[in-house]
Short mmCIF file of C-alpha atoms and ligand atoms in Angstrom, two decimals:
data_model
loop_
_atom_site.label_atom_id
_atom_site.label_comp_id
_atom_site.label_asym_id
_atom_site.label_seq_id
_atom_site.Cartn_x
_atom_site.Cartn_y
_atom_site.Cartn_z
CA MET A 24 -0.10 -0.04 -0.23
CA ALA A 25 1.18 3.47 -1.43
CA ALA A 26 2.03 5.34 1.92
CA LYS A 27 0.84 9.46 1.85
CA GLN A 28 4.88 10.61 3.30
CA ASN A 29 7.04 8.17 0.45
CA LEU A 30 8.88 9.37 -2.55
CA LYS A 31 7.94 8.66 -5.37
CA ILE A 32 9.38 8.22 -8.35
CA ALA A 33 7.63 7.86 -12.19
CA LEU A 34 8.69 5.45 -14.31
CA GLN A 35 8.15 3.93 -17.96
CA LYS A 36 5.63 0.64 -18.14
CA ARG A 37 7.16 -0.83 -20.87
CA GLY A 38 9.30 0.12 -22.36
CA ARG A 39 13.14 0.67 -23.89
CA LEU A 40 13.30 2.26 -20.92
CA SER A 41 11.95 0.19 -17.96
CA GLU A 42 14.78 -2.29 -17.89
CA ASP A 43 17.78 -0.39 -17.44
CA SER A 44 15.62 2.37 -14.93
CA LEU A 45 14.58 -0.73 -12.66
CA ALA A 46 18.06 -2.42 -12.49
CA LEU A 47 18.86 1.46 -10.86
CA LEU A 48 17.22 1.20 -7.95
CA ARG A 49 17.88 -2.36 -7.83
CA GLN A 50 21.80 -1.62 -8.50
CA CYS A 51 21.02 1.69 -4.97
CA GLY A 52 19.84 -2.08 -3.33
CA ILE A 53 16.42 -1.21 -3.64
CA SER A 54 13.65 -4.29 -3.90
CA PHE A 55 10.51 -4.63 -4.94
CA SER A 56 8.59 -6.83 -6.72
CA ILE A 57 6.38 -6.12 -10.25
CA GLN A 58 3.59 -7.93 -11.23
CA PRO A 59 2.81 -7.34 -15.08
CA SER A 60 -0.58 -5.63 -14.71
CA SER A 61 1.49 -3.42 -11.23
CA LEU A 62 0.50 0.44 -11.92
CA ILE A 63 2.47 1.67 -8.24
CA VAL A 64 4.61 -0.68 -6.52
CA SER A 65 5.85 0.41 -2.67
CA CYS A 66 8.75 -0.91 -1.98
CA ASN A 67 10.56 -3.22 0.41
CA ASN A 68 13.47 -1.92 2.56
CA PHE A 69 13.11 1.66 1.31
CA PRO A 70 9.83 4.19 2.00
CA LEU A 71 9.37 4.93 -2.23
CA ASP A 72 6.82 4.00 -4.28
CA ILE A 73 7.52 3.63 -8.14
CA LEU A 74 4.59 4.77 -10.37
CA PHE A 75 4.61 3.21 -13.99
CA VAL A 76 3.10 5.35 -16.74
CA ARG A 77 3.85 6.24 -19.69
CA ASP A 78 7.42 7.99 -20.27
CA ASP A 79 5.46 11.39 -22.29
CA ASP A 80 3.73 11.70 -18.71
CA ILE A 81 6.67 11.76 -17.18
CA PRO A 82 7.47 15.26 -16.90
CA THR A 83 4.37 16.35 -16.25
CA LEU A 84 4.30 14.29 -13.59
CA VAL A 85 7.47 15.81 -11.58
CA ASN A 86 6.72 19.28 -12.43
CA SER A 87 2.88 18.52 -10.82
CA GLY A 88 4.86 17.03 -7.90
CA ILE A 89 2.95 14.41 -7.75
CA ALA A 90 5.86 11.94 -8.78
CA ASP A 91 8.98 13.21 -6.45
CA PHE A 92 11.30 12.29 -9.39
CA GLY A 93 10.90 10.39 -12.46
CA ILE A 94 13.51 8.47 -15.53
CA VAL A 95 12.92 9.71 -18.70
CA GLY A 96 15.06 10.10 -22.27
CA GLU A 97 16.36 13.81 -22.99
CA ASN A 98 14.36 13.67 -26.64
CA VAL A 99 10.37 13.32 -24.34
CA LEU A 100 11.74 16.53 -21.61
CA TYR A 101 13.27 18.63 -24.51
CA GLU A 102 9.74 18.52 -26.81
CA GLN A 103 7.66 19.73 -23.83
CA SER A 104 10.26 21.60 -21.93
CA CYS A 105 8.37 25.09 -23.61
CA ARG A 106 5.74 23.32 -20.69
CA GLN A 107 7.59 21.60 -17.58
CA LYS A 108 10.38 23.02 -15.29
CA TYR A 109 12.58 20.18 -13.66
CA ASN A 110 16.13 19.40 -12.45
CA ILE A 111 17.67 17.39 -14.33
CA VAL A 112 19.58 16.37 -11.26
CA GLN A 113 21.87 13.47 -13.19
CA THR A 114 22.06 11.77 -16.76
CA LEU A 115 22.15 7.51 -16.20
CA GLY A 116 24.45 6.51 -19.72
CA PHE A 117 21.33 4.54 -21.55
CA CYS A 118 18.37 4.36 -23.99
CA ASN A 119 21.21 6.42 -25.80
CA CYS A 120 19.79 7.69 -29.37
CA ARG A 121 19.30 10.68 -31.53
CA LEU A 122 16.77 13.23 -33.20
CA SER A 123 17.23 13.01 -36.46
CA ILE A 124 16.51 14.30 -40.27
CA ALA A 125 17.08 11.90 -42.34
CA LEU A 126 16.43 11.60 -46.44
CA PRO A 127 15.51 8.94 -48.60
CA GLN A 128 18.58 7.44 -50.35
CA LYS A 129 17.87 8.98 -53.34
CA THR A 130 17.91 11.96 -52.94
CA THR A 131 20.70 14.55 -53.29
CA TYR A 132 21.42 15.91 -50.46
CA LYS A 133 23.74 19.38 -50.45
CA GLY A 134 23.63 20.33 -46.64
CA ILE A 135 20.85 21.91 -44.98
CA GLN A 136 19.63 24.50 -46.94
CA SER A 137 18.64 22.02 -48.95
CA LEU A 138 15.33 21.38 -46.70
CA ASN A 139 13.97 24.87 -47.79
CA GLY A 140 10.59 24.49 -48.66
CA LYS A 141 10.78 20.25 -48.23
CA SER A 142 7.93 18.96 -45.66
CA ILE A 143 9.59 16.55 -42.82
CA ALA A 144 6.89 14.35 -40.69
CA THR A 145 7.17 14.08 -36.95
CA SER A 146 6.96 13.20 -34.23
CA TYR A 147 9.10 16.00 -32.77
CA PRO A 148 7.79 19.76 -34.21
CA THR A 149 9.15 22.12 -31.45
CA LEU A 150 12.50 20.29 -31.15
CA LEU A 151 12.51 20.66 -35.38
CA SER A 152 11.33 23.59 -35.03
CA SER A 153 12.99 25.17 -32.64
CA TYR A 154 15.93 23.54 -35.09
CA LEU A 155 15.28 24.76 -38.23
CA THR A 156 14.25 29.07 -37.10
CA SER A 157 17.52 29.13 -35.82
CA LYS A 158 19.52 27.69 -39.02
CA LYS A 159 16.79 29.65 -40.71
CA ILE A 160 14.83 26.73 -43.01
CA ASP A 161 11.31 26.88 -43.09
CA ILE A 162 9.75 23.55 -43.99
CA ASP A 163 6.40 22.12 -43.92
CA ILE A 164 5.80 19.88 -40.66
CA VAL A 165 3.24 16.83 -40.47
CA THR A 166 3.41 15.86 -36.69
CA ILE A 167 2.68 12.32 -37.18
CA SER A 168 2.21 9.80 -33.49
CA GLY A 169 4.34 6.60 -35.01
CA SER A 170 5.63 4.82 -37.73
CA VAL A 171 7.47 7.81 -39.00
CA GLU A 172 9.77 6.11 -41.90
CA LEU A 173 7.35 5.10 -43.36
CA ALA A 174 6.05 9.24 -44.23
CA PRO A 175 7.91 9.09 -47.77
CA ARG A 176 7.73 6.12 -48.81
CA ILE A 177 3.98 7.19 -48.91
CA GLY A 178 3.86 10.76 -50.85
CA MET A 179 2.86 12.47 -47.12
CA ALA A 180 6.28 14.52 -46.55
CA ASP A 181 9.83 14.82 -48.06
CA ALA A 182 11.63 13.64 -45.43
CA ILE A 183 11.52 12.65 -41.52
CA CYS A 184 13.75 13.44 -38.25
CA ASP A 185 13.29 10.80 -35.40
CA LEU A 186 14.84 9.28 -33.16
CA VAL A 187 18.04 7.11 -34.71
CA SER A 188 20.24 4.77 -32.76
CA SER A 189 21.26 1.34 -34.81
CA GLY A 190 20.46 3.31 -38.31
CA ARG A 191 19.43 -0.12 -39.55
CA THR A 192 15.03 1.32 -39.64
CA LEU A 193 15.83 3.85 -41.50
CA SER A 194 18.20 1.57 -43.64
CA GLU A 195 15.24 -0.05 -44.15
CA ASN A 196 12.93 2.42 -45.71
CA ASN A 197 15.80 3.25 -48.18
CA LEU A 198 16.57 6.74 -45.63
CA LEU A 199 19.73 8.19 -44.90
CA GLU A 200 20.03 10.04 -42.34
CA ARG A 201 21.46 13.73 -42.93
CA GLU A 202 21.80 15.76 -39.59
CA VAL A 203 21.13 15.48 -36.61
CA ILE A 204 19.51 17.78 -34.33
CA LEU A 205 19.42 16.44 -30.62
CA GLU A 206 21.56 13.78 -29.11
CA SER A 207 20.59 12.34 -25.96
CA GLU A 208 20.05 10.17 -23.00
CA ALA A 209 17.92 9.16 -19.77
CA VAL A 210 17.72 10.81 -17.47
CA LEU A 211 16.70 12.03 -13.84
CA ILE A 212 14.36 14.06 -13.33
CA GLN A 213 12.93 15.87 -9.87
CA SER A 214 10.35 18.02 -9.08
CA MET A 215 11.50 21.58 -8.05
CA ALA A 216 8.21 20.77 -5.74
CA MET A 217 10.24 18.90 -3.58
CA THR A 218 10.62 19.70 -0.29
CA ALA A 219 14.03 20.70 1.49
CA LYS A 220 13.27 17.35 3.55
CA LYS A 221 12.37 14.77 0.93
CA LYS A 222 15.32 16.60 -1.36
CA GLN A 223 18.38 15.37 1.05
CA PHE A 224 16.59 12.44 1.86
CA LEU A 225 16.76 11.57 -2.75
CA GLN A 226 20.08 13.32 -2.34
CA ARG A 227 21.77 10.77 0.43
CA SER A 228 19.73 7.77 -0.04
CA PHE A 229 19.71 7.09 -3.87
CA ILE A 230 21.47 10.19 -6.07
CA SER A 231 24.30 9.08 -4.94
CA LYS A 232 24.30 6.07 -5.09
CA ILE A 233 23.30 6.37 -8.86
CA ARG A 234 26.72 8.50 -8.66
CA ALA A 235 29.90 6.09 -7.74
CA THR A 236 27.33 2.94 -9.24
CA GLN A 237 28.34 5.43 -11.69
CA TYR A 238 31.77 5.72 -10.92
CA ARG A 239 32.88 2.52 -10.44
CA ARG A 240 31.01 1.30 -14.71
CA ALA A 241 33.18 4.52 -15.54
CA SER A 242 36.73 3.39 -13.59
O1 LIG B 303 4.08 3.66 -24.57
P1 LIG B 303 5.59 4.87 -24.11
O2 LIG B 303 4.86 6.01 -24.76
O3 LIG B 303 5.80 5.39 -22.27
O4 LIG B 303 6.26 4.50 -24.70
P2 LIG B 303 7.72 4.86 -26.85
O5 LIG B 303 7.59 3.64 -27.13
O6 LIG B 303 6.84 6.35 -26.69
O7 LIG B 303 8.79 4.86 -25.69
P3 LIG B 303 9.67 3.55 -26.12
O8 LIG B 303 9.78 2.91 -25.28
O9 LIG B 303 10.62 3.28 -27.53
O10 LIG B 303 10.83 4.88 -26.42
C1 LIG B 303 11.78 5.41 -25.22
C2 LIG B 303 12.73 6.00 -24.85
O11 LIG B 303 13.56 5.44 -25.10
C3 LIG B 303 12.59 6.69 -26.24
O12 LIG B 303 12.25 8.59 -25.55
C4 LIG B 303 13.75 7.71 -26.38
O13 LIG B 303 14.40 8.23 -25.17
C5 LIG B 303 14.52 6.51 -26.00
N1 LIG B 303 14.89 5.76 -27.75
C6 LIG B 303 16.37 5.10 -27.63
C7 LIG B 303 14.82 4.87 -28.38
C8 LIG B 303 15.62 4.46 -28.99
N2 LIG B 303 16.93 4.19 -29.18
C9 LIG B 303 14.67 4.08 -30.78
N3 LIG B 303 15.28 3.39 -31.61
N4 LIG B 303 12.98 5.64 -29.32
C10 LIG B 303 12.87 5.45 -29.54
N5 LIG B 303 13.61 4.76 -30.84
C11 LIG B 303 12.23 3.93 -31.88
C12 LIG B 303 13.18 4.90 -33.74
O14 LIG B 303 11.25 6.17 -33.33
C13 LIG B 303 12.62 4.26 -34.68
O15 LIG B 303 11.69 4.45 -35.08
O16 LIG B 303 13.34 3.10 -32.83
C14 LIG B 303 13.60 3.66 -34.23
C15 LIG B 303 15.10 3.25 -34.52
O17 LIG B 303 15.59 2.47 -33.94
P4 LIG B 303 16.74 1.81 -35.41
O18 LIG B 303 18.36 0.81 -33.85
O19 LIG B 303 16.12 1.09 -36.60
O20 LIG B 303 17.61 3.24 -35.02
ZN1 LIG B 304 5.67 7.45 -24.85
#
């Protein structure tokens, strides 16, 4: 049962962030047991509740103070950053990827100016728009929530802007990565609404342990 005074961490319920996020808690000596249907779990040896949510909701939960902290990709965080206030307390070194613009392999590309007047499909309209504005490029952004790589093949857009890790999905769809607009990894974010007492507890019992774990891995 969740206790009111417990710290609350928001984690992705199911997806690329989930396994490493849970492993990090376990490395900090925190023990818990989860069922596939669990949405909230209280830890056995630590006053901590884990909230299992969609990754897109993590910045809002932390920003509102419903969760004291959370683990999310920088890509999601920065896409929502105009609406959110948070502190990044630690970069975590997993779920690394990049947000890139890719074009069909057969399209001639002579630098970013070639994008002028084109249409780009993406799930990251805010990041794409601010990047292109900074480069003074005028494009039509087509916002799509998934299967972005399909857009040029079905005539929906000239190019795409999406997350890339191995590059396999791009090459399977005959696309070439041309511009990296953001390098991203998982980060630990903390609510600005946390009390000083909770912050101190979090720092001592959790953040210092994560840093020690990362230091051991790096050395
Ligand atoms: O359901 P929920 O909303 O919680 O999850 P989700 O489907 O939105 O996110 P999920 O689990 O797919 O990804 C969570 C986070 O993992 C992302 O926000 C990124 O921070 C990070 N991440 C790391 C990635 C990738 N690598 C990645 N490769 N997220 C997505 N991809 C996709 C990409 O969109 C593309 O379709 O994988 C494909 C490309 O992969 P490669 O290896 O072929 O290049
Ligand atoms: Zn998501």
